[in-house]
Amino acid sequence: MCGIVGYIGPQDATPIILNGLKRLEYRGYDSAGLAVLNGDRIEIRRDAGKLSRLAELVNGSPISGSPGIGHTRWATHGAPSARNAHPHLGASGRVVVVHNGIVENFLELKDELTAEGTQFNSDTDTETIVHLVEHHQAAGLDLTEAARRTFNQILGAHGIVLLSADEPDKIVCARIGNAGGVVIGLGENENFIASDIPAILEHTRKVIFLESRQMAVITKEAVRIETLEGLPVQPEVHTIAWDAVSAEKGEYRHFMQKEIHEQVRALTDTLAGRVDFNDGRIRLPELNLTPELAKRIRRIYITACGTAAYAGMVGKTLIEKIARVPVEVVIGSEFRYSDPIIDEDTVVLAISQSGETADTLAAMEEGRKKGAVLWSIVNAIGSQAMRMADGYISMQTGPEIGVASTKAFTAPLVDQYMLAILLADLRGTIDDATRRALVADLRLVPDLVSRTLNSEPEIERVALKLKDIHSCLYLGRGINMPIAYEGALKLKEISYIHAEGYPAGEMKHGPIALIDEDMPVLCLTPKDPWHEKMISQIQQAKARGGVVIAVATEGDELVEGLADHILWVPETPWMLSPVVTVIPLQILAYHIAAIRGLDVDQPRNLAKSVTVE
Ligand code: AGP
């Protein structure tokens, strides 16, 4: 998520903002900027890159004044660049905004404003906010009321901070939904705003957390909070006991745990603005998928590495089942040596959180060389895998800090589900009712994930029982077979316990010889088309003395009577079941590693992005 810092009071805002943004660097970002009111003028410094670049700009051309606002941006709409970096200035040059979140209806708002003659200077959705505020000011509203009107017009989840040269004694901010927080720090004759506590902890420990659909008018002497409907709110003032570093992870011990729990937000964001539940259609504008191209595609190669490759294996089942296009998954490190059969009707789809994985980029280059259409599903906006592609889908999960990938695994599962529906729709291989039903199932995802996350305490108890194992088999079938591979990888890479994901149906062809009381077997047994097959798999393992841990659908008494431990998941449409079945495996691996006292976020020998062959 992006970082926000604001200040109003007698001090120069510039150093306060720069230091505060530095405290939020852990959140990951690709551009940074700040705006301060210097006398009667709003001055801005901003650029792509890190805070060191912003500091260079400020040192080279100093700005000082108060109030001021600053921002570190994790790009969602518009590549990382100076023109897309926040803050964004309105046409009058008198109002400026910084923003976290996604304006889901920004295209229609931008069309309306453009039709009125508004000139846009960036590719961002954020810019619509400041132009809307000015539009309402032109109708006679002051900053507070113009902002309120705007906050009620934009859809999606947001954290927004505005200031105006014409009303220099105040800052206006709001929180809508959950796009990261808005925290107000209370000082003596000065006040602070931030998207997260670490940015202001050195100045004050007295904070107010804005709740969703609340806005605040902040002067140096006072903070007035109201609902977006104008009702006054009496806020609770909290005193923060945390030190700055522990505050960066909030209530979580590790970034990985935080990111496991961020999956509800991340999946909501990856769906944002792409699913129209009314007409049951999918929109993926950045994919540049035309009906002509959709009809002529004859084969798709999915290429990726590690966890991303396992996401691609799930995608194969989804795209073949829904769009009836042949899909082959080839790991990045093998693709360019496999002399793949490619022509202009072939798509090479790369999946990559970082967008910088050398093996995956090399596979894309091989595809390009042979004339394929290049697509990518990427989290890091502006990364090579995004820039090289003819079309892309942004995972929109926000930065993933933990080396072990979690939210950047579940997001591409949903992205490929959406891609499959769009492809089938444009190829005409899906009827209206089927398409609407598949789209409707997407609405269930955030709640299903949230319910699965609630079982963390029970999973932690199972982790305690398994913390001393030396090896583990993960077995799955069909669409959940890749989840066996992914679950095993999670355990391996953070707890250093050997684990092997295997197709359950293959066990009888040799590996079943491994099973005894010292070889626990984790069986993915949700209510999906392979459920009965997995039941017999559990029976085969039990018959050989194996300890069985089963991922099972709530209420499945058959599995409950057979397995030694159960990791429950809610009933889920089978094509979306991997999104929930993987979560207990993420949590199980996390707690086993944490109990073993290992460095969960930075496991030995591993890097977050493998940019070498
Ligand atoms: C997964 O937990 C690992 N961090 C690793 O397998 C990772 O998925 C792989 O290196 C690919 O990274 P990417 O998604 O950034 O391309």
Tab-separated table of C-alpha atoms in Angstrom, residues 231-597:
chain	number	residue	atom	x	y	z
A	231	LEU	CA	-22.794	13.980	11.172
A	232	PRO	CA	-20.319	14.971	13.930
A	233	VAL	CA	-18.140	12.163	15.346
A	234	GLN	CA	-16.635	12.169	18.838
A	235	PRO	CA	-13.371	10.277	18.194
A	236	GLU	CA	-11.508	8.054	20.632
A	237	VAL	CA	-7.921	9.209	21.278
A	238	HIS	CA	-5.449	6.298	21.538
A	239	THR	CA	-1.991	6.365	23.099
A	240	ILE	CA	0.453	4.220	21.138
A	241	ALA	CA	2.819	2.086	23.205
A	242	TRP	CA	4.588	0.475	20.233
A	243	ASP	CA	8.080	1.403	19.166
A	244	ALA	CA	8.363	2.555	15.547
A	245	VAL	CA	9.783	-0.685	14.106
A	246	SER	CA	7.178	-3.019	15.576
A	247	ALA	CA	4.469	-0.571	14.464
A	248	GLU	CA	5.434	-1.188	10.823
A	249	LYS	CA	3.939	-4.658	11.059
A	250	GLY	CA	0.951	-3.453	13.054
A	251	GLU	CA	-0.366	-6.251	15.233
A	252	TYR	CA	1.531	-8.893	13.225
A	253	ARG	CA	4.876	-10.478	14.142
A	254	HIS	CA	6.017	-10.806	10.541
A	255	PHE	CA	5.182	-9.258	7.189
A	256	MET	CA	4.254	-12.737	5.919
A	257	GLN	CA	1.523	-13.058	8.547
A	258	LYS	CA	0.331	-9.536	7.762
A	259	GLU	CA	0.231	-10.329	4.037
A	260	ILE	CA	-1.634	-13.599	4.614
A	261	HIS	CA	-4.308	-11.537	6.331
A	262	GLU	CA	-4.158	-8.797	3.687
A	263	GLN	CA	-5.537	-11.286	1.141
A	264	VAL	CA	-9.115	-10.144	1.729
A	265	ARG	CA	-8.117	-6.596	0.778
A	266	ALA	CA	-5.756	-7.759	-1.977
A	267	LEU	CA	-8.420	-9.929	-3.636
A	268	THR	CA	-10.966	-7.139	-3.311
A	269	ASP	CA	-8.474	-4.833	-5.041
A	270	THR	CA	-7.615	-7.287	-7.806
A	271	LEU	CA	-11.348	-7.488	-8.582
A	272	ALA	CA	-11.828	-3.706	-8.259
A	273	GLY	CA	-13.056	-2.043	-11.410
A	274	ARG	CA	-12.852	-5.266	-13.414
A	275	VAL	CA	-16.073	-7.094	-12.579
A	276	ASP	CA	-19.472	-5.749	-13.538
A	277	PHE	CA	-21.859	-7.807	-11.423
A	278	ASN	CA	-24.871	-6.208	-13.143
A	279	ASP	CA	-24.179	-7.332	-16.688
A	280	GLY	CA	-22.000	-10.251	-15.605
A	281	ARG	CA	-19.016	-9.123	-17.612
A	282	ILE	CA	-15.273	-8.822	-17.025
A	283	ARG	CA	-13.207	-5.803	-18.065
A	284	LEU	CA	-9.404	-6.096	-18.365
A	285	PRO	CA	-8.525	-3.012	-20.424
A	286	GLU	CA	-4.756	-3.293	-19.969
A	287	LEU	CA	-4.798	-6.795	-21.507
A	288	ASN	CA	-5.627	-5.275	-24.922
A	289	LEU	CA	-7.615	-8.421	-25.771
A	290	THR	CA	-9.712	-7.737	-28.883
A	291	PRO	CA	-12.453	-10.069	-30.186
A	292	GLU	CA	-10.271	-10.678	-33.271
A	293	LEU	CA	-7.299	-11.768	-31.184
A	294	ALA	CA	-9.488	-13.807	-28.822
A	295	LYS	CA	-10.879	-15.784	-31.762
A	296	ARG	CA	-7.522	-16.557	-33.342
A	297	ILE	CA	-5.641	-17.743	-30.229
A	298	ARG	CA	-4.899	-21.448	-30.622
A	299	ARG	CA	-2.573	-22.123	-27.696
A	300	ILE	CA	-1.436	-20.451	-24.478
A	301	TYR	CA	1.872	-21.137	-22.748
A	302	ILE	CA	1.914	-20.059	-19.121
A	303	THR	CA	5.460	-19.479	-17.900
A	304	ALA	CA	6.598	-18.534	-14.399
A	305	CYS	CA	8.789	-19.698	-11.518
A	306	GLY	CA	8.171	-21.117	-8.063
A	307	THR	CA	4.902	-20.107	-6.497
A	308	ALA	CA	3.915	-18.164	-9.608
A	309	ALA	CA	4.268	-21.337	-11.697
A	310	TYR	CA	1.891	-23.151	-9.351
A	311	ALA	CA	-0.603	-20.328	-9.818
A	312	GLY	CA	-0.219	-20.908	-13.551
A	313	MET	CA	-1.037	-24.594	-13.131
A	314	VAL	CA	-4.352	-23.625	-11.569
A	315	GLY	CA	-4.823	-21.147	-14.422
A	316	LYS	CA	-4.387	-23.975	-16.950
A	317	THR	CA	-7.412	-25.791	-15.518
A	318	LEU	CA	-9.462	-22.584	-15.429
A	319	ILE	CA	-8.675	-21.410	-18.966
A	320	GLU	CA	-9.109	-24.866	-20.513
A	321	LYS	CA	-12.361	-25.498	-18.617
A	322	ILE	CA	-13.937	-22.079	-19.216
A	323	ALA	CA	-12.462	-20.879	-22.519
A	324	ARG	CA	-11.588	-24.269	-24.082
A	325	VAL	CA	-8.164	-23.006	-25.225
A	326	PRO	CA	-5.245	-25.472	-24.897
A	327	VAL	CA	-2.808	-24.351	-22.183
A	328	GLU	CA	0.658	-25.640	-21.380
A	329	VAL	CA	2.542	-24.593	-18.240
A	330	VAL	CA	6.334	-24.463	-18.657
A	331	ILE	CA	8.548	-23.184	-15.835
A	332	GLY	CA	10.618	-20.164	-16.811
A	333	SER	CA	14.003	-21.838	-16.375
A	334	GLU	CA	13.074	-24.541	-18.912
A	335	PHE	CA	10.996	-22.574	-21.412
A	336	ARG	CA	13.754	-21.056	-23.500
A	337	TYR	CA	15.608	-24.383	-23.730
A	338	SER	CA	12.520	-26.348	-24.744
A	339	ASP	CA	12.300	-24.979	-28.317
A	340	PRO	CA	8.591	-24.226	-27.770
A	341	ILE	CA	6.211	-24.485	-30.746
A	342	ILE	CA	5.059	-20.882	-31.196
A	343	ASP	CA	3.366	-18.889	-33.960
A	344	GLU	CA	1.429	-15.604	-34.129
A	345	ASP	CA	-1.672	-17.367	-32.749
A	346	THR	CA	0.206	-18.407	-29.610
A	347	VAL	CA	0.061	-16.457	-26.358
A	348	VAL	CA	2.905	-16.583	-23.832
A	349	LEU	CA	1.455	-15.555	-20.469
A	350	ALA	CA	4.051	-14.783	-17.778
A	351	ILE	CA	3.099	-14.606	-14.099
A	352	SER	CA	5.428	-12.735	-11.753
A	353	GLN	CA	5.015	-10.817	-8.491
A	354	SER	CA	8.215	-8.837	-8.954
A	355	GLY	CA	8.083	-8.706	-12.737
A	356	GLU	CA	11.881	-8.955	-12.643
A	357	THR	CA	12.553	-12.717	-12.321
A	358	ALA	CA	15.338	-13.473	-14.776
A	359	ASP	CA	14.067	-16.923	-15.819
A	360	THR	CA	10.584	-15.602	-16.456
A	361	LEU	CA	11.846	-12.591	-18.424
A	362	ALA	CA	14.049	-14.890	-20.525
A	363	ALA	CA	10.984	-17.011	-21.296
A	364	MET	CA	9.115	-13.909	-22.397
A	365	GLU	CA	12.001	-12.935	-24.654
A	366	GLU	CA	11.900	-16.421	-26.213
A	367	GLY	CA	8.205	-15.966	-26.852
A	368	ARG	CA	8.788	-12.544	-28.362
A	369	LYS	CA	11.556	-13.903	-30.592
A	370	LYS	CA	9.220	-16.580	-31.966
A	371	GLY	CA	6.385	-14.156	-32.632
A	372	ALA	CA	4.032	-14.946	-29.747
A	373	VAL	CA	1.554	-12.517	-28.237
A	374	LEU	CA	3.012	-11.617	-24.818
A	375	TRP	CA	0.817	-11.195	-21.756
A	376	SER	CA	1.799	-10.870	-18.118
A	377	ILE	CA	0.119	-10.949	-14.716
A	378	VAL	CA	2.368	-8.797	-12.516
A	379	ASN	CA	2.276	-7.089	-9.140
A	380	ALA	CA	5.051	-4.526	-9.585
A	381	ILE	CA	3.731	-1.849	-11.911
A	382	GLY	CA	6.342	-0.629	-14.377
A	383	SER	CA	8.471	-3.770	-13.978
A	384	GLN	CA	10.063	-5.387	-17.011
A	385	ALA	CA	7.489	-8.185	-17.258
A	386	MET	CA	4.822	-5.501	-17.450
A	387	ARG	CA	6.645	-3.218	-19.874
A	388	MET	CA	7.607	-6.079	-22.267
A	389	ALA	CA	4.060	-7.422	-22.552
A	390	ASP	CA	1.541	-6.626	-25.285
A	391	GLY	CA	-1.080	-6.689	-22.532
A	392	TYR	CA	-1.066	-7.219	-18.791
A	393	ILE	CA	-3.167	-7.701	-15.684
A	394	SER	CA	-1.932	-5.930	-12.567
A	395	MET	CA	-2.375	-8.087	-9.449
A	396	GLN	CA	-3.047	-4.868	-7.467
A	397	THR	CA	-2.234	-6.527	-4.116
A	398	GLY	CA	0.085	-3.760	-2.915
A	399	PRO	CA	3.741	-4.546	-2.221
A	400	GLU	CA	4.559	-8.026	-0.935
A	401	ILE	CA	7.478	-7.778	1.528
A	402	GLY	CA	7.738	-11.337	2.875
A	403	VAL	CA	9.954	-13.522	0.664
A	404	ALA	CA	7.375	-16.313	0.829
A	405	SER	CA	4.652	-15.284	-1.567
A	406	THR	CA	1.064	-15.396	-0.305
A	407	LYS	CA	-1.253	-12.647	-1.586
A	408	ALA	CA	0.658	-12.603	-4.880
A	409	PHE	CA	-0.306	-16.264	-5.261
A	410	THR	CA	-4.042	-15.976	-4.639
A	411	ALA	CA	-4.468	-12.780	-6.685
A	412	PRO	CA	-3.316	-14.356	-10.002
A	413	LEU	CA	-5.693	-17.261	-9.376
A	414	VAL	CA	-8.573	-14.802	-9.501
A	415	ASP	CA	-6.935	-12.837	-12.337
A	416	GLN	CA	-6.718	-16.015	-14.483
A	417	TYR	CA	-10.322	-16.876	-13.625
A	418	MET	CA	-11.351	-13.440	-14.925
A	419	LEU	CA	-9.105	-13.826	-17.984
A	420	ALA	CA	-10.709	-17.182	-18.808
A	421	ILE	CA	-14.210	-15.709	-18.624
A	422	LEU	CA	-13.255	-12.712	-20.803
A	423	LEU	CA	-11.562	-14.993	-23.348
A	424	ALA	CA	-14.586	-17.320	-23.502
A	425	ASP	CA	-16.935	-14.347	-23.781
A	426	LEU	CA	-15.018	-12.847	-26.726
A	427	ARG	CA	-14.630	-16.241	-28.428
A	428	GLY	CA	-18.342	-16.865	-28.012
A	429	THR	CA	-17.685	-20.228	-26.348
A	430	ILE	CA	-19.763	-19.469	-23.247
A	431	ASP	CA	-23.485	-18.734	-22.971
A	432	ASP	CA	-24.859	-15.739	-21.072
A	433	ALA	CA	-26.199	-17.730	-18.123
A	434	THR	CA	-22.951	-19.628	-17.581
A	435	ARG	CA	-20.909	-16.457	-17.819
A	436	ARG	CA	-23.141	-14.643	-15.329
A	437	ALA	CA	-22.938	-17.566	-12.895
A	438	LEU	CA	-19.141	-17.667	-13.073
A	439	VAL	CA	-18.927	-13.889	-12.565
A	440	ALA	CA	-21.405	-14.021	-9.674
A	441	ASP	CA	-19.175	-16.537	-7.858
A	442	LEU	CA	-16.421	-13.903	-7.726
A	443	ARG	CA	-18.521	-11.879	-5.318
A	444	LEU	CA	-18.083	-14.666	-2.752
A	445	VAL	CA	-14.274	-14.581	-2.737
A	446	PRO	CA	-13.419	-11.901	-0.109
A	447	ASP	CA	-15.848	-13.330	2.440
A	448	LEU	CA	-14.748	-16.944	1.821
A	449	VAL	CA	-11.120	-15.902	2.341
A	450	SER	CA	-12.023	-13.907	5.447
A	451	ARG	CA	-13.832	-16.908	6.951
A	452	THR	CA	-10.861	-19.166	6.168
A	453	LEU	CA	-8.458	-16.758	7.890
A	454	ASN	CA	-10.587	-16.941	11.046
A	455	SER	CA	-9.448	-20.544	11.582
A	456	GLU	CA	-5.850	-19.430	12.274
A	457	PRO	CA	-5.967	-20.419	16.012
A	458	GLU	CA	-6.924	-24.031	15.188
A	459	ILE	CA	-4.251	-24.203	12.486
A	460	GLU	CA	-1.668	-22.881	14.938
A	461	ARG	CA	-2.553	-25.766	17.274
A	462	VAL	CA	-1.903	-28.264	14.443
A	463	ALA	CA	1.386	-26.474	13.715
A	464	LEU	CA	2.444	-27.045	17.322
A	465	LYS	CA	1.940	-30.810	16.821
A	466	LEU	CA	3.921	-30.840	13.569
A	467	LYS	CA	6.782	-28.524	14.486
A	468	ASP	CA	9.366	-31.339	14.842
A	469	ILE	CA	8.563	-33.347	11.704
A	470	HIS	CA	11.417	-33.999	9.267
A	471	SER	CA	9.423	-34.390	6.097
A	472	CYS	CA	5.885	-34.116	4.830
A	473	LEU	CA	3.957	-35.228	1.736
A	474	TYR	CA	1.362	-32.874	0.259
A	475	LEU	CA	-1.163	-34.621	-1.988
A	476	GLY	CA	-3.790	-33.113	-4.261
A	477	ARG	CA	-5.770	-33.849	-7.431
A	478	GLY	CA	-7.255	-31.870	-10.274
A	479	ILE	CA	-7.462	-28.144	-9.717
A	480	ASN	CA	-6.015	-28.547	-6.215
A	481	MET	CA	-2.969	-30.552	-7.279
A	482	PRO	CA	-0.904	-27.327	-7.717
A	483	ILE	CA	-1.949	-26.359	-4.189
A	484	ALA	CA	-0.118	-29.453	-2.963
A	485	TYR	CA	3.015	-28.174	-4.685
A	486	GLU	CA	2.507	-24.650	-3.323
A	487	GLY	CA	1.808	-25.851	0.228
A	488	ALA	CA	4.958	-27.942	0.187
A	489	LEU	CA	6.994	-25.008	-1.103
A	490	LYS	CA	5.690	-22.723	1.674
A	491	LEU	CA	6.789	-25.248	4.317
A	492	LYS	CA	10.187	-25.857	2.688
A	493	GLU	CA	11.174	-22.268	2.133
A	494	ILE	CA	10.411	-20.842	5.580
A	495	SER	CA	10.743	-23.806	8.006
A	496	TYR	CA	13.537	-25.672	6.141
A	497	ILE	CA	11.581	-28.946	6.608
A	498	HIS	CA	11.674	-31.187	3.535
A	499	ALA	CA	8.239	-31.363	1.924
A	500	GLU	CA	7.043	-32.739	-1.388
A	501	GLY	CA	3.918	-31.902	-3.348
A	502	TYR	CA	2.714	-34.847	-5.409
A	503	PRO	CA	-0.246	-35.805	-7.602
A	504	ALA	CA	-2.300	-38.009	-5.264
A	505	GLY	CA	-3.141	-40.446	-8.051
A	506	GLU	CA	0.553	-41.103	-8.610
A	507	MET	CA	1.263	-42.310	-5.070
A	508	LYS	CA	0.501	-45.965	-5.848
A	509	HIS	CA	3.144	-45.875	-8.598
A	510	GLY	CA	6.011	-45.733	-6.097
A	511	PRO	CA	5.997	-42.903	-3.536
A	512	ILE	CA	3.460	-44.678	-1.289
A	513	ALA	CA	6.456	-46.712	-0.121
A	514	LEU	CA	7.466	-43.593	1.823
A	515	ILE	CA	4.414	-43.603	4.073
A	516	ASP	CA	4.739	-44.740	7.671
A	517	GLU	CA	4.063	-43.192	11.095
A	518	ASP	CA	7.007	-40.791	10.602
A	519	MET	CA	5.786	-39.421	7.277
A	520	PRO	CA	2.779	-37.112	7.771
A	521	VAL	CA	0.573	-36.740	4.718
A	522	LEU	CA	-1.360	-33.582	4.002
A	523	CYS	CA	-4.345	-34.266	1.741
A	524	LEU	CA	-6.264	-31.558	-0.094
A	525	THR	CA	-9.799	-32.921	0.161
A	526	PRO	CA	-12.281	-30.078	-0.422
A	527	LYS	CA	-15.713	-30.792	-1.911
A	528	ASP	CA	-14.529	-30.600	-5.535
A	529	PRO	CA	-14.904	-33.094	-8.436
A	530	TRP	CA	-11.950	-35.112	-7.076
A	531	HIS	CA	-13.270	-35.376	-3.483
A	532	GLU	CA	-14.063	-39.117	-3.608
A	533	LYS	CA	-10.630	-39.890	-5.087
A	534	MET	CA	-8.978	-38.025	-2.240
A	535	ILE	CA	-11.029	-39.920	0.340
A	536	SER	CA	-9.520	-43.167	-0.903
A	537	GLN	CA	-6.100	-41.488	-0.838
A	538	ILE	CA	-6.568	-40.743	2.854
A	539	GLN	CA	-7.628	-44.365	3.453
A	540	GLN	CA	-4.509	-45.650	1.625
A	541	ALA	CA	-2.262	-43.438	3.775
A	542	LYS	CA	-4.021	-44.438	7.007
A	543	ALA	CA	-3.733	-48.111	6.088
A	544	ARG	CA	0.052	-47.687	6.112
A	545	GLY	CA	0.186	-45.945	9.470
A	546	GLY	CA	0.492	-42.452	8.041
A	547	VAL	CA	-0.626	-39.393	10.043
A	548	VAL	CA	-3.105	-37.541	7.809
A	549	ILE	CA	-3.801	-33.811	7.917
A	550	ALA	CA	-6.744	-33.019	5.632
A	551	VAL	CA	-7.891	-29.699	4.180
A	552	ALA	CA	-11.652	-30.318	4.126
A	553	THR	CA	-14.906	-28.486	3.500
A	554	GLU	CA	-16.767	-27.468	6.656
A	555	GLY	CA	-19.183	-30.215	7.720
A	556	ASP	CA	-17.453	-33.035	5.829
A	557	GLU	CA	-18.053	-35.801	8.381
A	558	LEU	CA	-16.516	-38.467	6.142
A	559	VAL	CA	-13.108	-36.786	6.192
A	560	GLU	CA	-13.537	-35.870	9.860
A	561	GLY	CA	-13.897	-39.572	10.649
A	562	LEU	CA	-10.750	-40.503	8.733
A	563	ALA	CA	-8.095	-37.796	9.186
A	564	ASP	CA	-5.978	-37.117	12.269
A	565	HIS	CA	-6.121	-33.339	11.875
A	566	ILE	CA	-8.496	-31.189	9.848
A	567	LEU	CA	-7.916	-27.738	8.378
A	568	TRP	CA	-11.452	-26.544	7.594
A	569	VAL	CA	-12.370	-24.308	4.656
A	570	PRO	CA	-15.826	-22.966	3.738
A	571	GLU	CA	-17.872	-24.501	0.899
A	572	THR	CA	-16.483	-22.850	-2.281
A	573	PRO	CA	-17.301	-23.149	-6.010
A	574	TRP	CA	-14.722	-25.738	-7.133
A	575	MET	CA	-13.040	-23.495	-9.721
A	576	LEU	CA	-12.301	-20.956	-6.975
A	577	SER	CA	-11.473	-23.559	-4.309
A	578	PRO	CA	-7.655	-23.148	-4.657
A	579	VAL	CA	-8.047	-19.555	-3.427
A	580	VAL	CA	-9.232	-20.865	-0.047
A	581	THR	CA	-7.512	-24.281	0.169
A	582	VAL	CA	-4.067	-22.655	-0.032
A	583	ILE	CA	-4.691	-20.381	2.954
A	584	PRO	CA	-4.532	-23.003	5.735
A	585	LEU	CA	-1.274	-24.221	4.149
A	586	GLN	CA	0.159	-20.680	4.221
A	587	ILE	CA	-0.843	-20.315	7.878
A	588	LEU	CA	0.419	-23.812	8.807
A	589	ALA	CA	3.844	-23.189	7.249
A	590	TYR	CA	4.005	-19.737	8.850
A	591	HIS	CA	3.345	-20.996	12.383
A	592	ILE	CA	5.658	-24.007	12.116
A	593	ALA	CA	8.468	-21.666	11.022
A	594	ALA	CA	7.605	-19.071	13.676
A	595	ILE	CA	7.480	-21.744	16.406
A	596	ARG	CA	10.893	-22.938	15.229
A	597	GLY	CA	12.139	-19.373	15.711
